[in-house]
Short mmCIF file of C-alpha atoms and ligand atoms in Angstrom, two decimals:
data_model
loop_
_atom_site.label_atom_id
_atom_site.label_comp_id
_atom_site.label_asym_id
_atom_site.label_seq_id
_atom_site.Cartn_x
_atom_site.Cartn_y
_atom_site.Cartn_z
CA UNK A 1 38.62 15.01 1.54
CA UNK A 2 35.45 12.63 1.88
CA UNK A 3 36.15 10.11 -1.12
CA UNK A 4 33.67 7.93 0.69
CA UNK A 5 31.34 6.17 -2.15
CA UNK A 6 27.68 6.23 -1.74
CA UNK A 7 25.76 2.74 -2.09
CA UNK A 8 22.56 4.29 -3.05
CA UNK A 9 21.09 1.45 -5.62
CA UNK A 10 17.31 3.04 -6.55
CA UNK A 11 13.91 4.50 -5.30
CA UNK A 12 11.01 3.09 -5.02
CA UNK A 13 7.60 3.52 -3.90
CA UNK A 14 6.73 2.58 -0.31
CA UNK A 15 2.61 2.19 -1.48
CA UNK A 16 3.13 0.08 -5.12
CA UNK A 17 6.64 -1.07 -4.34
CA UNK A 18 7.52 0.21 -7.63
CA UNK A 19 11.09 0.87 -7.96
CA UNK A 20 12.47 3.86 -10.00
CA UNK A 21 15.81 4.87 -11.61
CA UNK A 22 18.20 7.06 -8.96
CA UNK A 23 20.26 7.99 -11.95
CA UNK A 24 17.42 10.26 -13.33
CA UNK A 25 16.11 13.41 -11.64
CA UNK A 26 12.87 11.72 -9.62
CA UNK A 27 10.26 13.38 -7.84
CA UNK A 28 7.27 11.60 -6.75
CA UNK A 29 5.13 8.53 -7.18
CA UNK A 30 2.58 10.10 -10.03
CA UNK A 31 0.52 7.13 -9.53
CA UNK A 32 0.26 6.85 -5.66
CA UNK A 33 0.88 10.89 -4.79
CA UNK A 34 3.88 9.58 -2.39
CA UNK A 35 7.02 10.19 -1.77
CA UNK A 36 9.67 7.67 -3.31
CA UNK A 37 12.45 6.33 -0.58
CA UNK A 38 15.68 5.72 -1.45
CA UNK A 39 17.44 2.82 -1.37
CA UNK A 40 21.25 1.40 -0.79
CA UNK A 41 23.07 -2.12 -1.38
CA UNK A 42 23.38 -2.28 3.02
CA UNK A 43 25.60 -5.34 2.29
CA UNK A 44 28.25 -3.90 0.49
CA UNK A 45 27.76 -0.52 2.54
CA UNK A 46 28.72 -2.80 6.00
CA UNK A 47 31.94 -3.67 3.98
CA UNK A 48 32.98 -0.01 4.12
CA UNK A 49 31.62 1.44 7.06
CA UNK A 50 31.41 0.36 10.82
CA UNK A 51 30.29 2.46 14.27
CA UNK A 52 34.43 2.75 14.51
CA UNK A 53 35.03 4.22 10.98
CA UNK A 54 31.92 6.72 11.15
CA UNK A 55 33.10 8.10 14.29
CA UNK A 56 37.13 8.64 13.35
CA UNK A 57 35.94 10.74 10.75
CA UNK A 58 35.44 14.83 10.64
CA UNK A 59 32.09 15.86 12.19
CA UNK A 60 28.93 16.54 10.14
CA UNK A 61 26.45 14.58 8.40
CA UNK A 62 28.81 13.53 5.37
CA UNK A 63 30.19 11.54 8.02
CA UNK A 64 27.79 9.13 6.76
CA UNK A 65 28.39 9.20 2.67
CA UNK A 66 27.85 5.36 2.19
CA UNK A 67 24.57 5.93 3.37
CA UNK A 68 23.69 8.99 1.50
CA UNK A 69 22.88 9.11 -1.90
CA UNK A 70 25.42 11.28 -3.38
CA UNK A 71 28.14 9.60 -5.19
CA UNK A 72 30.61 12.65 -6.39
CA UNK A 73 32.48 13.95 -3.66
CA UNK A 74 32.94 17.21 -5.39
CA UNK A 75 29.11 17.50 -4.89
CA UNK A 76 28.66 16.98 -1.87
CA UNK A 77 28.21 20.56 -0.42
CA UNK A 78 28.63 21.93 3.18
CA UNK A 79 28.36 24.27 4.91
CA UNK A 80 29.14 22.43 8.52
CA UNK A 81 24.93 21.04 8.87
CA UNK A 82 24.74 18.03 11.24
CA UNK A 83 26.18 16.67 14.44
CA UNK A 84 24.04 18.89 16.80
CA UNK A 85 24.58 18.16 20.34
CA UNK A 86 21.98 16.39 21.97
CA UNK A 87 22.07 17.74 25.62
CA UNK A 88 21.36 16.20 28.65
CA UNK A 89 18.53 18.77 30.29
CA UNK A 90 18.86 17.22 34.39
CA UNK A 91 17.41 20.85 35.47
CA UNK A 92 14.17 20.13 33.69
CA UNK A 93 13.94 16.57 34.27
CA UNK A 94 14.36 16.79 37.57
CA UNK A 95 10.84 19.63 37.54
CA UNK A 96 9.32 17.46 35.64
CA UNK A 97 10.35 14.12 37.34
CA UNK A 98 12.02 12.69 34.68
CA UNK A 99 15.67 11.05 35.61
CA UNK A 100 16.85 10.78 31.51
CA UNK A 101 15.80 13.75 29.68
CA UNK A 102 17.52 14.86 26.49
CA UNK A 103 17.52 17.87 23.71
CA UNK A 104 18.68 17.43 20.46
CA UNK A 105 19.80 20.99 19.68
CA UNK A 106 19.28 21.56 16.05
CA UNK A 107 19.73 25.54 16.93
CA UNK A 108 23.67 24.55 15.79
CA UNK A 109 23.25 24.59 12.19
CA UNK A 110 24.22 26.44 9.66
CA UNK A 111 21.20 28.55 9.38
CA UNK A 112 19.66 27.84 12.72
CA UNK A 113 17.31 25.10 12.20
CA UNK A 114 17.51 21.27 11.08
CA UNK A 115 15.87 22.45 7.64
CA UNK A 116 19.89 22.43 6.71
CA UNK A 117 20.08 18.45 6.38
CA UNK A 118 17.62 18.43 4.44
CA UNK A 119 18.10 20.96 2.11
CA UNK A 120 22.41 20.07 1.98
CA UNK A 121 21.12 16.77 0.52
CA UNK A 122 18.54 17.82 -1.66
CA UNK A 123 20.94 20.64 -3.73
CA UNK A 124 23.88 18.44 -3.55
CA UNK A 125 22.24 15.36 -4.81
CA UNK A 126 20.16 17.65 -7.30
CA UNK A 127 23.77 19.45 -8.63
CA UNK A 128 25.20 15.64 -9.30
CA UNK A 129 21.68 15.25 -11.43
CA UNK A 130 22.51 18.18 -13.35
CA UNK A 131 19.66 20.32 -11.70
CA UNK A 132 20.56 24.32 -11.99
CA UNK A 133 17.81 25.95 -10.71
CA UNK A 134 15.44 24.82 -7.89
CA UNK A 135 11.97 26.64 -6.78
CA UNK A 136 10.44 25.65 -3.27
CA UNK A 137 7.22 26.99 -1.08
CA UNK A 138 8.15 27.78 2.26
CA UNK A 139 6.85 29.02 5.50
CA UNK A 140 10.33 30.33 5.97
CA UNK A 141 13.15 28.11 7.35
CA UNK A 142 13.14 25.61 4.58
CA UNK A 143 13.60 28.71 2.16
CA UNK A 144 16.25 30.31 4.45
CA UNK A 145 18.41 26.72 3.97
CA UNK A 146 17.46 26.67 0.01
CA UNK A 147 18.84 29.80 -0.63
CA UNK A 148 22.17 29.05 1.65
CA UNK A 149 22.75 26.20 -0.07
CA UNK A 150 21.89 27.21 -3.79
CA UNK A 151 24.39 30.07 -2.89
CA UNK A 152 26.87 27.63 -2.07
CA UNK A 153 26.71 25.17 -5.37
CA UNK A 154 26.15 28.17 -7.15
CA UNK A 155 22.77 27.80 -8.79
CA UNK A 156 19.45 29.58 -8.46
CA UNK A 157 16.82 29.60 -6.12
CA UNK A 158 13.15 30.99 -6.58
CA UNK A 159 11.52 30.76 -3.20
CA UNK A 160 7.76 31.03 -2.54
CA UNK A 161 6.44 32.16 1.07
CA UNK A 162 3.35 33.61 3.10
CA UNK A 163 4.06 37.56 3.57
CA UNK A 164 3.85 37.01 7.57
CA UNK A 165 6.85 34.45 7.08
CA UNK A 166 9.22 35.45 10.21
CA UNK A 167 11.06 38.73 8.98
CA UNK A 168 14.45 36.97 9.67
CA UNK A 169 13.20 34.73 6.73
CA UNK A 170 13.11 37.19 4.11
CA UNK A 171 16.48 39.15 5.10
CA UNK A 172 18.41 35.43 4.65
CA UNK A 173 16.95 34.60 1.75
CA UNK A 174 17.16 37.97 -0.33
CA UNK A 175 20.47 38.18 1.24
CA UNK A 176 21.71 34.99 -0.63
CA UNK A 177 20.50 36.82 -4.36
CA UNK A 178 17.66 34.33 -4.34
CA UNK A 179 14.60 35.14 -5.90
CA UNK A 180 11.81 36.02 -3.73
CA UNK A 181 8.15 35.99 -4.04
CA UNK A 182 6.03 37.01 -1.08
CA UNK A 183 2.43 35.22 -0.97
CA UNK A 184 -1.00 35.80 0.51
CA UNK A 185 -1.58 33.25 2.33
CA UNK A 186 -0.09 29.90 3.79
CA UNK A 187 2.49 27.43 2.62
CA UNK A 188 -0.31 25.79 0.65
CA UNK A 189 -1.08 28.92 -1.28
CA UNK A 190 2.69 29.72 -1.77
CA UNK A 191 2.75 26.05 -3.42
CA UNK A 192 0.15 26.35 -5.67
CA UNK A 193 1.51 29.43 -7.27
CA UNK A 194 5.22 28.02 -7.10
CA UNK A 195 3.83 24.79 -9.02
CA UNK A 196 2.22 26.81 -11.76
CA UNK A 197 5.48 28.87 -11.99
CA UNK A 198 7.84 25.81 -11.87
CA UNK A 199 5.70 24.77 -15.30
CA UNK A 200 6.56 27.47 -17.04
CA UNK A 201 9.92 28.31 -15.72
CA UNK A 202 11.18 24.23 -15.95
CA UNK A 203 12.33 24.81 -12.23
CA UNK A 204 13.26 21.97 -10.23
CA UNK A 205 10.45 21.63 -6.92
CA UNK A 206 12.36 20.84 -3.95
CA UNK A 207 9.20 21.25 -2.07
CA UNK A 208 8.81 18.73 1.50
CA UNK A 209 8.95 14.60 0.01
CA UNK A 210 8.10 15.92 -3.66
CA UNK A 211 11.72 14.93 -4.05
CA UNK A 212 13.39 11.86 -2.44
CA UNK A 213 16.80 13.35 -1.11
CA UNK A 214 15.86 16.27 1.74
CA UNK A 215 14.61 12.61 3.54
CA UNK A 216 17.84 11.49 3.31
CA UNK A 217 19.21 14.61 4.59
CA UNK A 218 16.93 14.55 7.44
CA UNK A 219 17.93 10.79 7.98
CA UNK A 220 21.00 11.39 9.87
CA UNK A 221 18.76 12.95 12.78
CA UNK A 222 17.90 9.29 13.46
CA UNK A 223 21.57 8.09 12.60
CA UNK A 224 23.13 10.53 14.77
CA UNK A 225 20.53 9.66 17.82
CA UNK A 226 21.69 5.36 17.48
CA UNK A 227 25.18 6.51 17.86
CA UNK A 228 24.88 9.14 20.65
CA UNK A 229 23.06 6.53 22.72
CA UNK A 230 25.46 3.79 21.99
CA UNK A 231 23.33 1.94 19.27
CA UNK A 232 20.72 1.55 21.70
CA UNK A 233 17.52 4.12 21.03
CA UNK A 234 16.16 5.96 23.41
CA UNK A 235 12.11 5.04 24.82
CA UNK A 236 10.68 8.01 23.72
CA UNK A 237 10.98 10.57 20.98
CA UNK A 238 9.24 14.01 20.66
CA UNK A 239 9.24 15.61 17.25
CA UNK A 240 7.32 18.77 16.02
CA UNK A 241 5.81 17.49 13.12
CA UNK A 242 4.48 20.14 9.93
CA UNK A 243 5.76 18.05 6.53
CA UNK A 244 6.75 15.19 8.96
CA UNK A 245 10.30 15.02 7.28
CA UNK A 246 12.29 14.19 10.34
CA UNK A 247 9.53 11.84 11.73
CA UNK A 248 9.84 9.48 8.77
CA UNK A 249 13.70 10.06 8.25
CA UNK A 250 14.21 9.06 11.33
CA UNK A 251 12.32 6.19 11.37
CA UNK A 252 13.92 5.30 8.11
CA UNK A 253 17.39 5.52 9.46
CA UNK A 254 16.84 2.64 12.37
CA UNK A 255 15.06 0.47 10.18
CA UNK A 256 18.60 0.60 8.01
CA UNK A 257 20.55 0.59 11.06
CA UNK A 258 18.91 -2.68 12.13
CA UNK A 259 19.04 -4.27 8.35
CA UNK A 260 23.18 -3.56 9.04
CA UNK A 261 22.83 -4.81 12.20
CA UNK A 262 24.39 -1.89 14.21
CA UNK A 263 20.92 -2.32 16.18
CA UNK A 264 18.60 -4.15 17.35
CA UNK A 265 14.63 -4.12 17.09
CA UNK A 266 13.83 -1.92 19.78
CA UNK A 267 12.61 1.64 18.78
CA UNK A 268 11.33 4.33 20.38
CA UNK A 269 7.55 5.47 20.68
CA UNK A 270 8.24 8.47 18.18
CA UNK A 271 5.60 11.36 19.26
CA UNK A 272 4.05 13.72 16.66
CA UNK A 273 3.56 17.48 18.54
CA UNK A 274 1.46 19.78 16.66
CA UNK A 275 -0.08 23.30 17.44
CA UNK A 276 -3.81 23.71 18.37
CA UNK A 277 -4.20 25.73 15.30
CA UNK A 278 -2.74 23.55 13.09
CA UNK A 279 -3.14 20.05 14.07
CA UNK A 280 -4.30 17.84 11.06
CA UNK A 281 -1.81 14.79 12.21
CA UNK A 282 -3.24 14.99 15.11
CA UNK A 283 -6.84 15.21 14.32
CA UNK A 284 -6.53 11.83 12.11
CA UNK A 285 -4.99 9.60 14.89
CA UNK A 286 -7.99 10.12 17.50
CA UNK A 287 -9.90 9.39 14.53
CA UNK A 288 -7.96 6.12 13.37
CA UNK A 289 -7.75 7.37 9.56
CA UNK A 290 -5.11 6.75 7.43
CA UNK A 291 -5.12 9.94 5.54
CA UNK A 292 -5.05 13.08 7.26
CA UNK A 293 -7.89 16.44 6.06
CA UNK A 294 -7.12 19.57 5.18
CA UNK A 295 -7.01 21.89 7.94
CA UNK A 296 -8.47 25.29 7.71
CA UNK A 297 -7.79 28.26 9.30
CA UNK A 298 -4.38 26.87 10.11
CA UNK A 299 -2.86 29.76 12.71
CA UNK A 300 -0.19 29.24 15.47
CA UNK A 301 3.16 31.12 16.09
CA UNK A 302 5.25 28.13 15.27
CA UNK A 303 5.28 28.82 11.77
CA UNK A 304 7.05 25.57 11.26
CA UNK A 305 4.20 23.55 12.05
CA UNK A 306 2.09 25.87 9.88
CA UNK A 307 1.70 23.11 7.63
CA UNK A 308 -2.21 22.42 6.75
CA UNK A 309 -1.92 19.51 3.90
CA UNK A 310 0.12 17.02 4.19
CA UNK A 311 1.96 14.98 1.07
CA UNK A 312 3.56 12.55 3.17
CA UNK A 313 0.38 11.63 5.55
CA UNK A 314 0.43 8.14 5.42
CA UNK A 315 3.94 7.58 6.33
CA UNK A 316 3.70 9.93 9.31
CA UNK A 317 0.79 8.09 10.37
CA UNK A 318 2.55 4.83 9.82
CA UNK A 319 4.97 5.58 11.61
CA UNK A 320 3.59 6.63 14.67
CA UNK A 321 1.50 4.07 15.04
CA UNK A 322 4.20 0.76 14.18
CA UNK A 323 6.25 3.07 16.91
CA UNK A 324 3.28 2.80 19.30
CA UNK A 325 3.13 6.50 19.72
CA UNK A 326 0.75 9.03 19.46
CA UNK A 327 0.25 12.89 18.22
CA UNK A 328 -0.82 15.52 20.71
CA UNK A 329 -1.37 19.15 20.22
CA UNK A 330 -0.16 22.40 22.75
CA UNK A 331 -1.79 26.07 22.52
CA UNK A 332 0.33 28.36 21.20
CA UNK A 333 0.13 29.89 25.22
CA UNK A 334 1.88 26.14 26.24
CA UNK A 335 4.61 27.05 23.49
CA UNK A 336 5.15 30.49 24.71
CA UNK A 337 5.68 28.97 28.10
CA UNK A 338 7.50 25.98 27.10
CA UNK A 339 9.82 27.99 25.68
CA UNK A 340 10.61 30.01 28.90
CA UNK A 341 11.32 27.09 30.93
CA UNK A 342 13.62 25.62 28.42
CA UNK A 343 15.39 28.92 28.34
CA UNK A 344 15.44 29.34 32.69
CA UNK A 345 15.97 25.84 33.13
CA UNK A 346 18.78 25.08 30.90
CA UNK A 347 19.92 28.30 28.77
CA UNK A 348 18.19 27.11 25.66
CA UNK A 349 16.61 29.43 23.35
CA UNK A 350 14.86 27.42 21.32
CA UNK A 351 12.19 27.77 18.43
CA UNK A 352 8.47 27.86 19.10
CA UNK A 353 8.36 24.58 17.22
CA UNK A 354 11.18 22.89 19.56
CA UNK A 355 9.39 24.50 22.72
CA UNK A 356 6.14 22.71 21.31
CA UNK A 357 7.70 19.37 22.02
CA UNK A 358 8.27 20.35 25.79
CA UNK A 359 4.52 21.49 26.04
CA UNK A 360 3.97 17.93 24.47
CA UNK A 361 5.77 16.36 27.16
CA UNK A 362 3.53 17.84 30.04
CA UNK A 363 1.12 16.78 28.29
CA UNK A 364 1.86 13.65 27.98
CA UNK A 365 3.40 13.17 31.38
CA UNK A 366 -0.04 14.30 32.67
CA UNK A 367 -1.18 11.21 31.25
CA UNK A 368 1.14 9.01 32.37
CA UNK A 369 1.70 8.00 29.12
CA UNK A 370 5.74 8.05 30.10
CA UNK A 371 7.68 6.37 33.27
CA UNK A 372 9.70 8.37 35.14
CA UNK A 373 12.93 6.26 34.41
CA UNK A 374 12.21 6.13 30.47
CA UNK A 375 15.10 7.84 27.86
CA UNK A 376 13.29 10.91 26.78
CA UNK A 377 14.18 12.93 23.89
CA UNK A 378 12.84 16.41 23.12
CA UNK A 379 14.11 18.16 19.48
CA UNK A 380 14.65 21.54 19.21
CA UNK A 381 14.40 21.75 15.96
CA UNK A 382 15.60 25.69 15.46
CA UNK A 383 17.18 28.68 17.25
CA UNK A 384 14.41 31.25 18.89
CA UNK A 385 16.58 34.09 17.36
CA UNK A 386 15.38 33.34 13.56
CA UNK A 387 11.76 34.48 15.48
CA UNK A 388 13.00 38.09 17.07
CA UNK A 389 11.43 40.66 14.88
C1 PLP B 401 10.06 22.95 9.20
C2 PLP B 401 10.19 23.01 10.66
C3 PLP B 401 9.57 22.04 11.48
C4 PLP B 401 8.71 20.95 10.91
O1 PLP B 401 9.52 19.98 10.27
P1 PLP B 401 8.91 18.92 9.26
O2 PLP B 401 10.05 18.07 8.87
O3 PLP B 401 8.30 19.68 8.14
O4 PLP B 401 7.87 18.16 10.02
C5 PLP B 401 9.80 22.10 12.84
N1 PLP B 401 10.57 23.07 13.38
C6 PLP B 401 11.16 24.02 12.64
C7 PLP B 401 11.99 25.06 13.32
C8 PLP B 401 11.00 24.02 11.25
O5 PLP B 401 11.60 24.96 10.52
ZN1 ZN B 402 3.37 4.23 -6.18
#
């Protein structure tokens, strides 16, 4: 059993630096609207835990417990999320005349997307807190993990998402005895009517950064990436972005794997893909802002990256640019596409949001805006089979 201890000291607000009690059940920075980050005594975490020890232990993202916030080992629930593989794609490097091409397959988890890492952290940590009942908008994965998860600790889940949610969606989730409320709409709508319910109800949001833990969750994307490349990063990282959880996770987890010294200051250009429809990240860096609009209309078949507002803007946008990287958008015609050659090329099925970051590559490669030598990784961020209806 993992009796690992956590060394998860507080939260605090990355826009007034104020910190904020990780014994309590958090949720946001009222003050700033922004996310909190969690954070751990590194110190005494490097006295327990060192590339050898993480990587003698059982697979899976508890592998990493010191640097997770959940101190109980009885609450830290599983149900085998983490440790993708991140495949080497040679067949489609060598088309697109790239000699180090990579895909973090995120199609291996439990429920068939990364939305697992997230959401394991979020009910586990919330469980510890004393939390019993959780409600969350979705535009369907996120609410497919929820409900896995809340099955698993045994508490209840009240899950809010857009009636043209992916049909695969709403079989997992009623499946699971969660509760179930189909929305007109998008994921915006479906929040506004889960906030006024959570109100009444008392439920506990676990909506994307209105809590601090599914970050941490999504963290181990970026731990998992230092180790696989021998605590060296890769040059270039592709991530379809719609909350922009695994975007700042991951640039979260190198910054701590540099303050424990297991790396060094290099990082890679992290790359925001977005769909044409949908592509407020985007939109904001060509114009230099630092807060992205409201996009209307939002449409594309990734419904992923459906994601019109976004709570955590500024650190998405922060990140991207300290990285030196850049956003681009693909048509939901270059997804469709994308995703063919990913599955000719190398047998992978992946999600229209993971086949968004190959379009993003072309694009990008067009460009030149990447060497032919550089470390390239692509995330898939979810099996194409949650999208068969
Ligand atoms: C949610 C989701 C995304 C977007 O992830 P964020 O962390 O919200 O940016 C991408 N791909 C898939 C398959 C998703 O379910
Ligand atoms: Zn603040």
């Amino acid at each position: 059993m993992n009796v690992h201890k956590s060394f998860l000291t507080h939260l605090y607000c990355p826009e007034c630096q104020q910190e904020f009690d990780a014994r309590q059940i958090q949720t946001f920075c009222h003050e700033c609207n922004s996310p909190l980050l969690a954070q751990y005594d590194f110190e005494k975490a490097k006295e327990h835990l060192n590339p050898q020890i993480v990587q003698s232990r059982l697979s899976g993202m508890w592998r990493w417990a010191e640097l997770l916030p959940v101190h109980d080992p009885k609450y830290r629930f599983s149900l085998g999320e983490g440790d993708a593989p991140t495949l080497q794609a040679n067949r489609l490097g060598e088309v697109l005349g790239l000699s180090s091409l990579y895909v973090k397959d995120e199609s291996f988890n439990p429920t068939g997307t990364f939305k697992d890492r997230g959401l394991a952290m979020a009910v586990s940590k919330a469980a510890e807190l004393g939390i019993t009942s959780f409600v969350m908008p979705t535009a369907g994965n996120a609410g497919g993990a929820l409900a896995a998860y809340a099955a698993r600790a045994g508490l209840e889940a009240n899950i809010f998402m857009p009636k043209d949610a992916p049909l695969v969606n709403r079989a997992e989730i009623q499946i699971t005895g969660a509760n179930l409320q189909l929305v007109d709409g998008l994921i915006t709508d479906a929040g506004k009517q889960a906030a006024r319910e959570a109100q009444k109800q008392g439920w506990f949001s676990i909506s994307t950064l209105k809590e601090p833990y599914r970050l941490e969750g999504k963290k181990t994307l970026g731990l998992e990436l230092a180790e696989f490349f021998g605590w060296e990063l890769p040059d270039v990282v592709i991530y379809p972005t719609g909350g922009g959880t695994g975007l700042i996770g991951m640039w979260k987890a190198f910054a701590e794997l540099e303050t424990m010294g297991w790396i060094g200051p290099k990082r890679p250009r992290m790359v925001s893909v977005q769909a044409s429809g949908c592509a407020p990240i985007v939109r904001a860096i060509e114009e230099n802002a630092s807060r992205i609009r409201f996009w209307d209309d939002a449409h594309t078949i990734a419904a992923g990256l459906r994601v019109p507002a976004v709570f955590a803007d500024r650190l998405i946008l922060r990140t991207l640019r300290e990285s030196h990287g850049t956003a681009v958008s693909v048509t939901d015609q270059e997804i469709q596409s994308a995703q063919k050659q990913l599955a000719r090329l190398e047998g992978i099925f992946a999600a229209p949001e993971g086949a968004a970051t190959l379009a993003g590559l072309e694009s990008l490669l067009k460009k030149d805006w990447i060497a032919p030598n550089e470390k390239v990784v692509l995330f898939n961020t979810g099996t194409g089979l949650k999208y068969v209806s």
